[in-house]
Short mmCIF file of C-alpha atoms in Angstrom, two decimals:
data_model
loop_
_atom_site.label_atom_id
_atom_site.label_comp_id
_atom_site.label_asym_id
_atom_site.label_seq_id
_atom_site.Cartn_x
_atom_site.Cartn_y
_atom_site.Cartn_z
CA GLY A 1 0.13 0.05 -0.04
CA GLU A 2 1.01 3.59 -0.31
CA ASN A 3 3.07 5.04 2.46
CA VAL A 4 5.92 7.02 3.75
CA GLU A 5 8.53 6.02 5.99
CA GLN A 6 10.54 8.64 8.04
CA HIS A 7 13.50 8.06 10.04
CA PRO A 8 15.01 8.28 12.62
CA SER A 9 12.15 8.84 15.24
CA THR A 10 14.22 10.68 17.47
CA LEU A 11 17.16 13.23 17.16
CA SER A 12 19.47 14.55 19.60
CA VAL A 13 21.97 16.98 18.27
CA GLN A 14 24.11 19.32 19.86
CA GLU A 15 23.62 23.07 19.18
CA GLY A 16 25.43 24.01 16.07
CA ASP A 17 25.68 20.65 14.69
CA SER A 18 23.77 19.48 11.54
CA ALA A 19 20.48 17.54 11.93
CA VAL A 20 19.47 14.92 9.13
CA ILE A 21 15.87 13.69 8.53
CA LYS A 22 15.11 11.13 5.89
CA CYS A 23 11.97 9.76 4.56
CA THR A 24 11.33 7.01 1.58
CA TYR A 25 7.66 6.61 -0.25
CA SER A 26 6.17 4.25 -2.14
CA ASP A 27 3.42 6.05 -4.75
CA SER A 28 5.01 6.79 -7.58
CA ALA A 29 2.48 9.14 -8.70
CA SER A 30 3.39 11.29 -5.52
CA ASN A 31 5.03 14.81 -7.05
CA TYR A 32 5.07 16.92 -4.39
CA PHE A 33 7.32 16.52 -1.00
CA PRO A 34 6.68 19.11 1.93
CA TRP A 35 8.06 18.92 5.78
CA TYR A 36 6.66 20.55 8.72
CA LYS A 37 7.42 21.14 11.59
CA GLN A 38 5.19 21.29 14.89
CA GLU A 39 6.34 22.56 17.62
CA LEU A 40 4.32 20.83 21.07
CA GLY A 41 0.99 21.78 21.22
CA LYS A 42 1.15 23.93 18.10
CA ARG A 43 0.28 23.56 14.63
CA PRO A 44 2.11 22.30 12.10
CA GLN A 45 3.58 24.65 10.07
CA LEU A 46 5.32 24.07 6.25
CA ILE A 47 9.26 25.00 6.28
CA ILE A 48 9.72 24.11 3.00
CA ASP A 49 8.73 21.73 0.26
CA ILE A 50 10.15 20.49 -2.89
CA ARG A 51 7.97 19.40 -6.24
CA SER A 52 9.26 16.53 -8.37
CA ASN A 53 10.71 17.92 -10.85
CA VAL A 54 13.58 19.47 -8.71
CA GLY A 55 16.15 17.29 -6.91
CA GLU A 56 17.66 20.38 -4.57
CA LYS A 57 15.86 23.33 -2.82
CA LYS A 58 17.28 25.60 -0.22
CA ASP A 59 16.25 28.18 2.17
CA GLN A 60 18.80 29.62 5.06
CA ARG A 61 19.87 26.93 7.24
CA ILE A 62 16.97 24.03 5.55
CA ALA A 63 17.85 22.21 3.13
CA VAL A 64 15.68 19.59 1.38
CA THR A 65 16.84 16.82 -1.26
CA LEU A 66 14.83 14.71 -3.66
CA ASN A 67 15.99 11.22 -5.30
CA LYS A 68 12.72 10.27 -7.22
CA THR A 69 14.43 7.41 -8.97
CA ALA A 70 15.31 5.57 -5.00
CA LYS A 71 12.08 7.53 -4.00
CA HIS A 72 13.64 9.48 -1.15
CA PHE A 73 13.53 12.86 0.10
CA SER A 74 15.77 14.08 2.88
CA LEU A 75 15.77 17.33 5.56
CA HIS A 76 19.04 18.93 6.44
CA ILE A 77 19.48 21.73 9.24
CA THR A 78 22.19 23.06 9.47
CA GLU A 79 23.98 25.35 12.58
CA THR A 80 20.85 23.68 14.91
CA GLN A 81 19.25 26.32 17.20
CA PRO A 82 17.57 25.22 20.22
CA GLU A 83 14.60 26.91 18.97
CA ASP A 84 14.51 23.98 15.98
CA SER A 85 13.58 21.77 18.76
CA ALA A 86 10.36 20.23 17.55
CA VAL A 87 8.73 17.19 15.65
CA TYR A 88 9.40 17.29 12.04
CA PHE A 89 6.87 15.92 9.52
CA CYS A 90 7.86 14.75 6.15
CA ALA A 91 4.61 14.12 3.52
CA ALA A 92 4.29 13.03 -0.16
CA ALA A 93 1.39 13.90 -2.46
CA ASP A 94 0.16 12.92 -5.25
CA SER A 95 -1.76 15.54 -8.39
CA TRP A 96 -4.87 14.68 -6.74
CA GLY A 97 -4.20 15.90 -3.69
CA LYS A 98 -3.91 13.21 -1.14
CA PHE A 99 -1.45 13.35 0.97
CA GLN A 100 0.48 10.79 2.92
CA PHE A 101 2.69 11.53 6.21
CA GLY A 102 5.84 10.38 8.03
CA ALA A 103 5.39 9.03 11.44
CA GLY A 104 7.89 12.51 12.63
CA THR A 105 11.21 12.62 13.84
CA GLN A 106 11.45 14.46 17.37
CA VAL A 107 14.41 16.51 17.30
CA VAL A 108 16.13 17.71 20.46
CA VAL A 109 18.81 20.05 20.16
CA THR A 110 20.74 20.56 23.32
CA PRO A 111 22.69 23.85 24.43
CA ASP B 1 -1.45 33.00 13.28
CA SER B 2 -2.86 31.51 10.22
CA GLY B 3 -6.00 33.00 9.06
CA VAL B 4 -7.81 29.25 9.69
CA THR B 5 -10.04 29.03 12.41
CA GLN B 6 -11.32 25.44 14.53
CA THR B 7 -14.32 24.93 16.64
CA PRO B 8 -14.29 23.93 19.46
CA LYS B 9 -10.58 23.70 21.11
CA HIS B 10 -11.41 21.15 23.06
CA LEU B 11 -13.92 18.14 23.38
CA ILE B 12 -14.67 15.58 25.77
CA THR B 13 -17.84 12.96 25.08
CA ALA B 14 -19.01 9.37 25.54
CA THR B 15 -18.32 6.10 23.54
CA GLY B 16 -21.09 5.72 21.67
CA GLN B 17 -21.70 9.80 20.50
CA ARG B 18 -21.68 11.78 17.71
CA VAL B 19 -19.84 15.26 17.49
CA THR B 20 -19.16 17.84 14.99
CA LEU B 21 -16.16 19.96 14.33
CA ARG B 22 -16.07 23.16 12.86
CA CYS B 23 -13.59 25.02 10.21
CA SER B 24 -13.21 28.08 8.73
CA PRO B 25 -10.47 28.41 5.80
CA ARG B 26 -8.64 31.43 5.39
CA SER B 27 -10.25 34.10 3.15
CA GLY B 28 -10.15 33.21 0.14
CA ASP B 29 -8.83 29.63 0.38
CA LEU B 30 -11.55 27.66 -1.52
CA SER B 31 -9.96 24.03 -0.47
CA VAL B 32 -10.39 22.61 3.01
CA TYR B 33 -8.50 19.43 4.54
CA TRP B 34 -8.90 17.71 7.33
CA TYR B 35 -6.35 15.74 9.33
CA GLN B 36 -5.96 13.12 12.64
CA GLN B 37 -3.17 12.86 14.98
CA SER B 38 -3.00 10.78 17.53
CA LEU B 39 -0.24 9.64 19.60
CA ASP B 40 0.19 6.25 18.00
CA GLN B 41 -0.92 7.49 14.16
CA GLY B 42 0.93 10.50 13.68
CA LEU B 43 -0.59 12.62 11.37
CA GLN B 44 -3.10 11.05 9.20
CA PHE B 45 -5.26 12.65 5.93
CA LEU B 46 -8.67 12.35 6.48
CA ILE B 47 -10.41 14.11 3.11
CA GLN B 48 -10.11 17.24 1.32
CA TYR B 49 -12.85 19.37 -0.15
CA TYR B 50 -12.39 21.88 -3.34
CA ASN B 51 -15.25 24.65 -3.90
CA GLY B 52 -17.82 22.29 -2.34
CA GLU B 53 -16.81 18.86 -3.63
CA GLU B 54 -14.91 16.53 -2.44
CA ARG B 55 -11.80 16.18 -3.74
CA ALA B 56 -9.31 13.70 -2.66
CA LYS B 57 -9.99 10.79 0.04
CA GLY B 58 -7.09 9.40 2.62
CA ASN B 59 -7.58 6.95 5.67
CA ILE B 60 -11.33 8.53 6.89
CA LEU B 61 -13.58 5.88 8.59
CA GLU B 62 -16.87 5.04 7.33
CA ARG B 63 -17.93 6.41 10.76
CA PHE B 64 -16.61 9.33 9.68
CA SER B 65 -17.77 12.41 7.60
CA ALA B 66 -17.32 15.50 6.32
CA GLN B 67 -18.58 18.09 3.66
CA GLN B 68 -17.90 21.89 2.77
CA PHE B 69 -20.55 24.34 2.72
CA PRO B 70 -20.86 26.98 -0.06
CA ASP B 71 -19.47 29.93 2.78
CA LEU B 72 -16.38 27.21 2.03
CA HIS B 73 -16.39 26.43 5.73
CA SER B 74 -16.26 22.51 6.66
CA GLU B 75 -18.07 20.49 8.98
CA LEU B 76 -16.28 16.73 10.21
CA ASN B 77 -18.82 14.37 11.78
CA LEU B 78 -17.44 11.88 13.93
CA SER B 79 -20.45 9.24 14.84
CA SER B 80 -20.39 6.01 17.02
CA LEU B 81 -17.08 7.51 18.78
CA GLU B 82 -14.80 4.81 19.82
CA LEU B 83 -11.84 5.40 22.80
CA GLY B 84 -9.31 5.12 19.65
CA ASP B 85 -10.98 8.24 18.03
CA SER B 86 -9.41 10.92 21.18
CA ALA B 87 -6.71 13.05 18.83
CA LEU B 88 -6.11 16.30 17.76
CA TYR B 89 -8.31 17.25 14.51
CA PHE B 90 -6.95 19.40 12.38
CA CYS B 91 -8.47 21.47 9.89
CA ALA B 92 -6.27 23.25 6.86
CA SER B 93 -6.73 25.26 3.93
CA SER B 94 -4.98 26.26 0.40
CA GLU B 95 -6.21 28.60 -2.19
CA THR B 96 -7.15 26.32 -4.92
CA GLY B 97 -6.21 22.81 -3.39
CA MET B 98 -3.89 21.56 -6.22
CA ASN B 99 -1.21 19.47 -4.74
CA GLN B 100 1.87 21.93 -4.66
CA GLU B 101 0.44 24.60 -2.77
CA THR B 102 1.09 25.22 0.75
CA GLN B 103 -1.50 23.97 3.39
CA TYR B 104 -2.57 26.44 6.53
CA PHE B 105 -3.38 24.78 9.33
CA GLY B 106 -5.65 25.59 11.70
CA PRO B 107 -4.90 25.63 15.72
CA GLY B 108 -6.98 21.99 15.81
CA THR B 109 -9.32 20.53 18.01
CA ARG B 110 -8.49 18.08 21.16
CA LEU B 111 -11.08 15.53 21.24
CA LEU B 112 -11.20 13.43 24.21
CA VAL B 113 -13.77 10.15 24.11
CA LEU B 114 -13.96 8.38 27.92
#
């Protein structure tokens, strides 16, 4: 069936180090891959997204890479800061607007 | 504040009951999405509406139904509630519902079934 796998489930990093979260998807019709950040008790917020015709996208300290052949995409956070601590969700969507989410990664940035 | 509103914020009810969750999209957005977030299931896409019509369906149970009204607000109806339905229910909206648009999430409705 269609699903998105996300790893790791928890990630602890020292402030200033990089964090990498990886997702794989199975639906070859997926062509849109957003990443959401959810702080405790708050709503998910889009932090970056990538379309299927692009291999990499960067926005300041955040970057996302996509490998359509291998059906995996990754989120990279550089120079992590305590405010980066949150749960991060990846998602894959097809042209019909059907979204599949990963299970989330709890990122903890320690000073 | 995303501009998406949801009511109520919290809801406590008993098994077997029926509840209705309400969502108002951002001004100008035609599409509404519903999601369920529980501790053990993560974020689950339930259903999407565009301009009053169902557009995409995810893992929505038959006991659940939704609709989008002419004024574009949407309601999610949950019936024959079970303990496992306890979760945070989010609504999100986007301008046209095309899959490569940013979705803006509401604050959520926390449902507790006792």
